[in-house]
Amino acid sequence: MPRYDLVDTNRHGTRCAGEVAADANNSICAVGVAFEASVGGVRMLDGDVTDAVEARSLALNPQHIDIYSASWGPDDDGKTVDGPGELATRAFVEGIKNS
């Protein structure tokens, strides 16, 4: 779950999850692209985020995961591009192959 603070530091992944799994016919606004999906949160952004931390987070309970979202990364300054490291990439691949 997100850690709420005055500047909403860790809100992006929560918003992305809502866009994926928002209930159909919810009388509010959105319908998620996978509206019958369940959402699980893994807190990994409150300390040093390393390739190993990302990989451990992505490998947690893969039997319950149908959709992976990499909704974190560097601030968007228009010139910085980053992606998952070697261990996190391997965790994504294993999660996909073993689902």
Coordinates of C-alpha atoms in Angstrom, one line a residue:
M1 CA 0.0 0.0 0.0
P2 CA 1.2 3.5 -0.6
R3 CA 2.8 5.6 2.1
Y4 CA 0.9 8.9 2.1
D5 CA 2.8 12.0 2.6
L6 CA 2.3 15.7 1.7
V7 CA 3.8 15.4 -1.8
D8 CA 2.3 11.9 -2.7
T9 CA 5.8 10.5 -3.3
N10 CA 4.6 6.9 -4.0
R11 CA 1.3 7.3 -5.7
H12 CA 2.0 6.4 -9.3
G13 CA 1.9 2.6 -9.0
T14 CA -1.3 2.8 -7.0
R15 CA -2.9 4.9 -9.8
C16 CA -1.7 2.5 -12.4
A17 CA -3.2 -0.5 -10.5
G18 CA -6.5 1.3 -10.3
E19 CA -6.5 1.9 -14.1
V20 CA -5.9 -1.8 -14.7
A21 CA -8.4 -3.2 -12.2
A22 CA -11.1 -0.6 -11.9
D23 CA -14.5 -2.3 -11.6
A24 CA -16.9 -2.3 -14.6
N25 CA -20.2 -0.5 -14.1
N26 CA -18.9 1.2 -10.9
S27 CA -21.0 4.4 -11.4
I28 CA -17.9 6.5 -10.9
C29 CA -15.9 6.9 -14.1
A30 CA -13.3 4.3 -15.1
V31 CA -13.4 0.8 -16.3
G32 CA -10.2 -1.1 -15.9
V33 CA -8.6 -2.9 -18.9
A34 CA -8.7 -6.1 -16.7
F35 CA -11.7 -5.2 -14.6
E36 CA -12.1 -8.6 -12.9
A37 CA -8.4 -8.6 -11.8
S38 CA -7.3 -8.5 -8.2
V39 CA -4.6 -6.1 -7.1
G40 CA -1.8 -6.8 -4.7
G41 CA 0.7 -4.3 -3.6
V42 CA 4.3 -4.8 -2.7
R43 CA 6.1 -2.0 -0.9
M44 CA 9.6 -1.6 -2.3
L45 CA 10.1 2.1 -2.7
D46 CA 10.7 3.2 0.9
G47 CA 14.4 2.3 0.9
D48 CA 17.2 1.9 -1.5
V49 CA 15.7 0.5 -4.8
T50 CA 18.3 -1.9 -6.3
D51 CA 18.0 -4.5 -9.0
A52 CA 17.9 -7.2 -6.3
V53 CA 15.1 -5.4 -4.4
E54 CA 13.1 -5.1 -7.7
A55 CA 13.7 -8.8 -8.5
R56 CA 12.6 -10.0 -5.1
S57 CA 9.5 -7.9 -5.3
L58 CA 8.6 -9.1 -8.7
A59 CA 9.2 -12.8 -7.7
L60 CA 6.9 -12.6 -4.7
N61 CA 4.0 -15.0 -5.0
P62 CA 4.1 -15.4 -8.8
Q63 CA 1.3 -18.0 -8.6
H64 CA -1.1 -15.1 -7.8
I65 CA 0.1 -12.7 -10.5
D66 CA -1.5 -12.4 -14.0
I67 CA -0.4 -8.8 -14.8
Y68 CA 3.0 -7.3 -14.0
S69 CA 3.4 -3.5 -14.0
A70 CA 6.7 -1.7 -13.7
S71 CA 5.2 1.5 -12.5
W72 CA 8.2 3.1 -11.0
G73 CA 11.5 4.6 -12.2
P74 CA 13.3 7.8 -12.3
D75 CA 11.5 11.2 -12.3
D76 CA 10.4 12.1 -15.9
D77 CA 12.8 14.9 -16.8
G78 CA 12.4 14.4 -20.5
K79 CA 15.9 13.0 -21.0
T80 CA 16.5 10.2 -18.5
V81 CA 15.5 6.7 -19.7
D82 CA 15.8 3.7 -17.4
G83 CA 14.5 0.1 -17.4
P84 CA 14.7 -3.0 -15.3
G85 CA 18.1 -4.4 -14.4
E86 CA 19.3 -7.9 -15.2
L87 CA 17.8 -9.5 -12.1
A88 CA 14.5 -7.7 -12.4
T89 CA 14.3 -8.6 -16.1
R90 CA 14.9 -12.2 -15.2
A91 CA 12.1 -12.0 -12.6
F92 CA 9.7 -10.6 -15.2
V93 CA 10.6 -13.4 -17.7
E94 CA 10.2 -16.1 -15.1
G95 CA 6.9 -14.8 -13.9
I96 CA 5.6 -14.8 -17.5
K97 CA 7.0 -18.2 -18.4
N98 CA 5.7 -19.9 -15.2
S99 CA 2.2 -18.4 -15.1

